[in-house]
PDB file of C-alpha atoms in Angstrom:
ATOM      1  CA  UNK W   1      -6.760 119.397 103.561  1.00 90.00           C
ATOM      2  CA  UNK W   2      -6.815 115.735 102.092  1.00 94.00           C
ATOM      3  CA  UNK W   3      -6.362 112.759 104.505  1.00 96.00           C
ATOM      4  CA  UNK W   4      -5.855 109.508 103.305  1.00 97.00           C
ATOM      5  CA  UNK W   5      -5.774 106.155 105.812  1.00 96.00           C
ATOM      6  CA  UNK W   6      -4.691 103.013 104.898  1.00 96.00           C
ATOM      7  CA  UNK W   7      -5.212  99.404 105.997  1.00 95.00           C
ATOM      8  CA  UNK W   8      -4.615  95.681 105.290  1.00 96.00           C
ATOM      9  CA  UNK W   9      -1.140  95.569 105.806  1.00 94.00           C
ATOM     10  CA  UNK W  10       0.721  92.408 106.920  1.00 97.00           C
ATOM     11  CA  UNK W  11       2.635  89.311 107.049  1.00 98.00           C
ATOM     12  CA  UNK W  12       2.303  86.263 104.214  1.00 98.00           C
ATOM     13  CA  UNK W  13       4.309  83.809 102.625  1.00 98.00           C
ATOM     14  CA  UNK W  14       4.988  83.756  99.376  1.00 98.00           C
ATOM     15  CA  UNK W  15       2.428  83.619  96.850  1.00 98.00           C
ATOM     16  CA  UNK W  16      -0.082  84.627  98.991  1.00 98.00           C
ATOM     17  CA  UNK W  17      -2.588  87.572  99.416  1.00 98.00           C
ATOM     18  CA  UNK W  18      -2.991  90.905 101.051  1.00 98.00           C
ATOM     19  CA  UNK W  19      -5.966  93.684  99.978  1.00 98.00           C
ATOM     20  CA  UNK W  20      -4.961  97.164 101.186  1.00 98.00           C
ATOM     21  CA  UNK W  21      -7.024  99.992 101.343  1.00 98.00           C
ATOM     22  CA  UNK W  22      -7.027 103.709 101.291  1.00 98.00           C
ATOM     23  CA  UNK W  23      -9.731 106.034 102.553  1.00 97.00           C
ATOM     24  CA  UNK W  24      -9.536 109.424 101.202  1.00 96.00           C
ATOM     25  CA  UNK W  25     -11.062 112.480 102.886  1.00 93.00           C
ATOM     26  CA  UNK W  26     -10.758 116.385 101.851  1.00 91.00           C
ATOM     27  CA  UNK W  27     -10.594 115.967  97.747  1.00 88.00           C
ATOM     28  CA  UNK W  28     -10.897 118.870  95.751  1.00 84.00           C
ATOM     29  CA  UNK W  29     -12.010 116.664  93.333  1.00 87.00           C
ATOM     30  CA  UNK W  30     -13.910 113.187  94.174  1.00 85.00           C
ATOM     31  CA  UNK W  31     -12.752 112.197  90.341  1.00 88.00           C
ATOM     32  CA  UNK W  32      -8.378 113.308  91.542  1.00 93.00           C
ATOM     33  CA  UNK W  33      -5.920 110.242  90.972  1.00 96.00           C
ATOM     34  CA  UNK W  34      -5.049 108.263  93.308  1.00 97.00           C
ATOM     35  CA  UNK W  35      -2.523 105.565  94.043  1.00 97.00           C
ATOM     36  CA  UNK W  36      -0.347 103.663  95.494  1.00 98.00           C
ATOM     37  CA  UNK W  37       4.076 103.948  95.961  1.00 98.00           C
ATOM     38  CA  UNK W  38       6.231 102.119  97.925  1.00 98.00           C
ATOM     39  CA  UNK W  39       9.400 102.047  99.825  1.00 98.00           C
ATOM     40  CA  UNK W  40      11.860  99.076 100.818  1.00 97.00           C
ATOM     41  CA  UNK W  41      14.569  99.515 103.291  1.00 91.00           C
ATOM     42  CA  UNK W  42      17.402 101.369 101.428  1.00 94.00           C
ATOM     43  CA  UNK W  43      15.663 101.764  98.555  1.00 96.00           C
ATOM     44  CA  UNK W  44      14.041 104.418  96.798  1.00 96.00           C
ATOM     45  CA  UNK W  45       9.934 104.669  96.793  1.00 96.00           C
ATOM     46  CA  UNK W  46       8.484 103.636  93.645  1.00 96.00           C
ATOM     47  CA  UNK W  47       5.373 103.967  92.285  1.00 97.00           C
ATOM     48  CA  UNK W  48       2.867 100.497  92.248  1.00 98.00           C
ATOM     49  CA  UNK W  49      -0.259 101.223  90.878  1.00 98.00           C
ATOM     50  CA  UNK W  50      -2.973 104.511  90.263  1.00 97.00           C
ATOM     51  CA  UNK W  51      -5.988 104.627  88.742  1.00 96.00           C
ATOM     52  CA  UNK W  52      -7.759 107.997  87.255  1.00 93.00           C
ATOM     53  CA  UNK W  53     -11.027 108.209  86.012  1.00 91.00           C
ATOM     54  CA  UNK W  54      -9.840 107.166  82.022  1.00 90.00           C
ATOM     55  CA  UNK W  55      -7.027 104.588  82.888  1.00 93.00           C
ATOM     56  CA  UNK W  56      -5.881 102.605  86.187  1.00 96.00           C
ATOM     57  CA  UNK W  57      -1.848 101.699  85.236  1.00 96.00           C
ATOM     58  CA  UNK W  58       0.650  99.138  87.181  1.00 97.00           C
ATOM     59  CA  UNK W  59       4.366  99.238  87.259  1.00 97.00           C
ATOM     60  CA  UNK W  60       5.779  95.896  85.262  1.00 97.00           C
ATOM     61  CA  UNK W  61       7.046  94.151  88.819  1.00 97.00           C
ATOM     62  CA  UNK W  62       3.377  94.043  89.814  1.00 98.00           C
ATOM     63  CA  UNK W  63       1.300  93.761  86.389  1.00 98.00           C
ATOM     64  CA  UNK W  64      -1.237  90.609  86.683  1.00 98.00           C
ATOM     65  CA  UNK W  65      -0.579  90.040  89.903  1.00 98.00           C
ATOM     66  CA  UNK W  66      -2.110  93.450  92.225  1.00 98.00           C
ATOM     67  CA  UNK W  67      -5.222  95.010  90.791  1.00 98.00           C
ATOM     68  CA  UNK W  68      -6.538  98.343  91.380  1.00 98.00           C
ATOM     69  CA  UNK W  69      -9.820  99.648  91.637  1.00 97.00           C
ATOM     70  CA  UNK W  70     -11.619 102.363  93.340  1.00 96.00           C
ATOM     71  CA  UNK W  71     -14.677 103.640  94.597  1.00 95.00           C
ATOM     72  CA  UNK W  72     -15.562 107.031  93.652  1.00 93.00           C
ATOM     73  CA  UNK W  73     -18.662 107.890  95.760  1.00 92.00           C
ATOM     74  CA  UNK W  74     -16.509 106.614  98.842  1.00 94.00           C
ATOM     75  CA  UNK W  75     -13.210 108.161  97.830  1.00 94.00           C
ATOM     76  CA  UNK W  76     -11.817 104.504  98.742  1.00 96.00           C
ATOM     77  CA  UNK W  77      -9.499 103.011  96.471  1.00 97.00           C
ATOM     78  CA  UNK W  78      -8.083  98.705  96.686  1.00 98.00           C
ATOM     79  CA  UNK W  79      -5.335  97.156  95.853  1.00 98.00           C
ATOM     80  CA  UNK W  80      -5.986  93.732  95.470  1.00 98.00           C
ATOM     81  CA  UNK W  81      -2.624  91.619  95.651  1.00 98.00           C
ATOM     82  CA  UNK W  82      -1.879  88.118  94.963  1.00 98.00           C
ATOM     83  CA  UNK W  83       1.308  85.935  94.343  1.00 98.00           C
ATOM     84  CA  UNK W  84       3.323  87.675  96.165  1.00 98.00           C
ATOM     85  CA  UNK W  85       6.915  87.661  96.455  1.00 98.00           C
ATOM     86  CA  UNK W  86       9.273  88.672  99.050  1.00 97.00           C
ATOM     87  CA  UNK W  87      10.929  91.348  96.756  1.00 97.00           C
ATOM     88  CA  UNK W  88       7.089  93.411  97.828  1.00 98.00           C
ATOM     89  CA  UNK W  89       8.107  93.480 101.182  1.00 98.00           C
ATOM     90  CA  UNK W  90       8.148  97.401 101.833  1.00 98.00           C
ATOM     91  CA  UNK W  91       5.534 100.109 103.552  1.00 98.00           C
ATOM     92  CA  UNK W  92       2.639 101.041 100.874  1.00 98.00           C
ATOM     93  CA  UNK W  93       1.670 104.639 101.044  1.00 98.00           C
ATOM     94  CA  UNK W  94      -1.789 105.417  99.634  1.00 98.00           C
ATOM     95  CA  UNK W  95      -1.453 108.924  97.051  1.00 97.00           C
ATOM     96  CA  UNK W  96      -3.479 111.354  96.105  1.00 96.00           C
ATOM     97  CA  UNK W  97      -2.804 113.956  93.547  1.00 95.00           C
ATOM     98  CA  UNK W  98      -4.107 117.394  93.391  1.00 90.00           C
ATOM     99  CA  UNK W  99      -5.704 117.328  89.637  1.00 91.00           C
ATOM    100  CA  UNK W 100      -7.356 114.593  87.227  1.00 91.00           C
ATOM    101  CA  UNK W 101      -4.149 112.996  85.774  1.00 90.00           C
ATOM    102  CA  UNK W 102      -1.543 110.624  87.461  1.00 93.00           C
ATOM    103  CA  UNK W 103       1.819 112.361  87.076  1.00 88.00           C
ATOM    104  CA  UNK W 104       3.806 111.344  90.074  1.00 85.00           C
ATOM    105  CA  UNK W 105       4.821 115.201  90.743  1.00 87.00           C
ATOM    106  CA  UNK W 106       1.196 115.771  90.813  1.00 91.00           C
ATOM    107  CA  UNK W 107       0.614 113.349  94.420  1.00 94.00           C
ATOM    108  CA  UNK W 108       0.562 115.977  97.037  1.00 93.00           C
ATOM    109  CA  UNK W 109      -0.876 114.254  99.526  1.00 96.00           C
ATOM    110  CA  UNK W 110       0.228 110.788 101.319  1.00 97.00           C
ATOM    111  CA  UNK W 111      -0.957 108.163 104.388  1.00 97.00           C
ATOM    112  CA  UNK W 112       1.517 107.403 106.999  1.00 96.00           C
ATOM    113  CA  UNK W 113       1.902 103.279 105.085  1.00 97.00           C
ATOM    114  CA  UNK W 114       1.212 100.311 105.758  1.00 97.00           C
ATOM    115  CA  UNK W 115       3.670  97.553 106.168  1.00 98.00           C
ATOM    116  CA  UNK W 116       3.704  94.725 103.727  1.00 98.00           C
ATOM    117  CA  UNK W 117       5.889  91.423 104.557  1.00 98.00           C
ATOM    118  CA  UNK W 118       6.131  88.218 102.422  1.00 98.00           C
ATOM    119  CA  UNK W 119       8.683  85.454 103.438  1.00 98.00           C
ATOM    120  CA  UNK W 120       9.759  83.175 101.466  1.00 94.00           C
TER     121      UNK W 120
END
């Protein structure tokens, strides 16, 4: 059973930075796709960034501000979030796919979420 533990959320002012960390345990394959999703109050969940062995991709709303990296040896991913905006306020969820490629329907394991709040 895959378990995902997130950390690093918090409250910052617009223009600030936060770094989220997600440690995975129980992955069937350490190369499986992992990523971050977020859900703001009253809105649907949306993909933020995801990483496979061949590519790292970002939602258009965060491209250029967020950087996703991965330590395969430690089954850990990091989301560096810079120049944060109030619209980035949401609960951020770490997710892991059961396969190496990153299609949203392949994400089958989810963390508990960590709150990110950006004030103007």
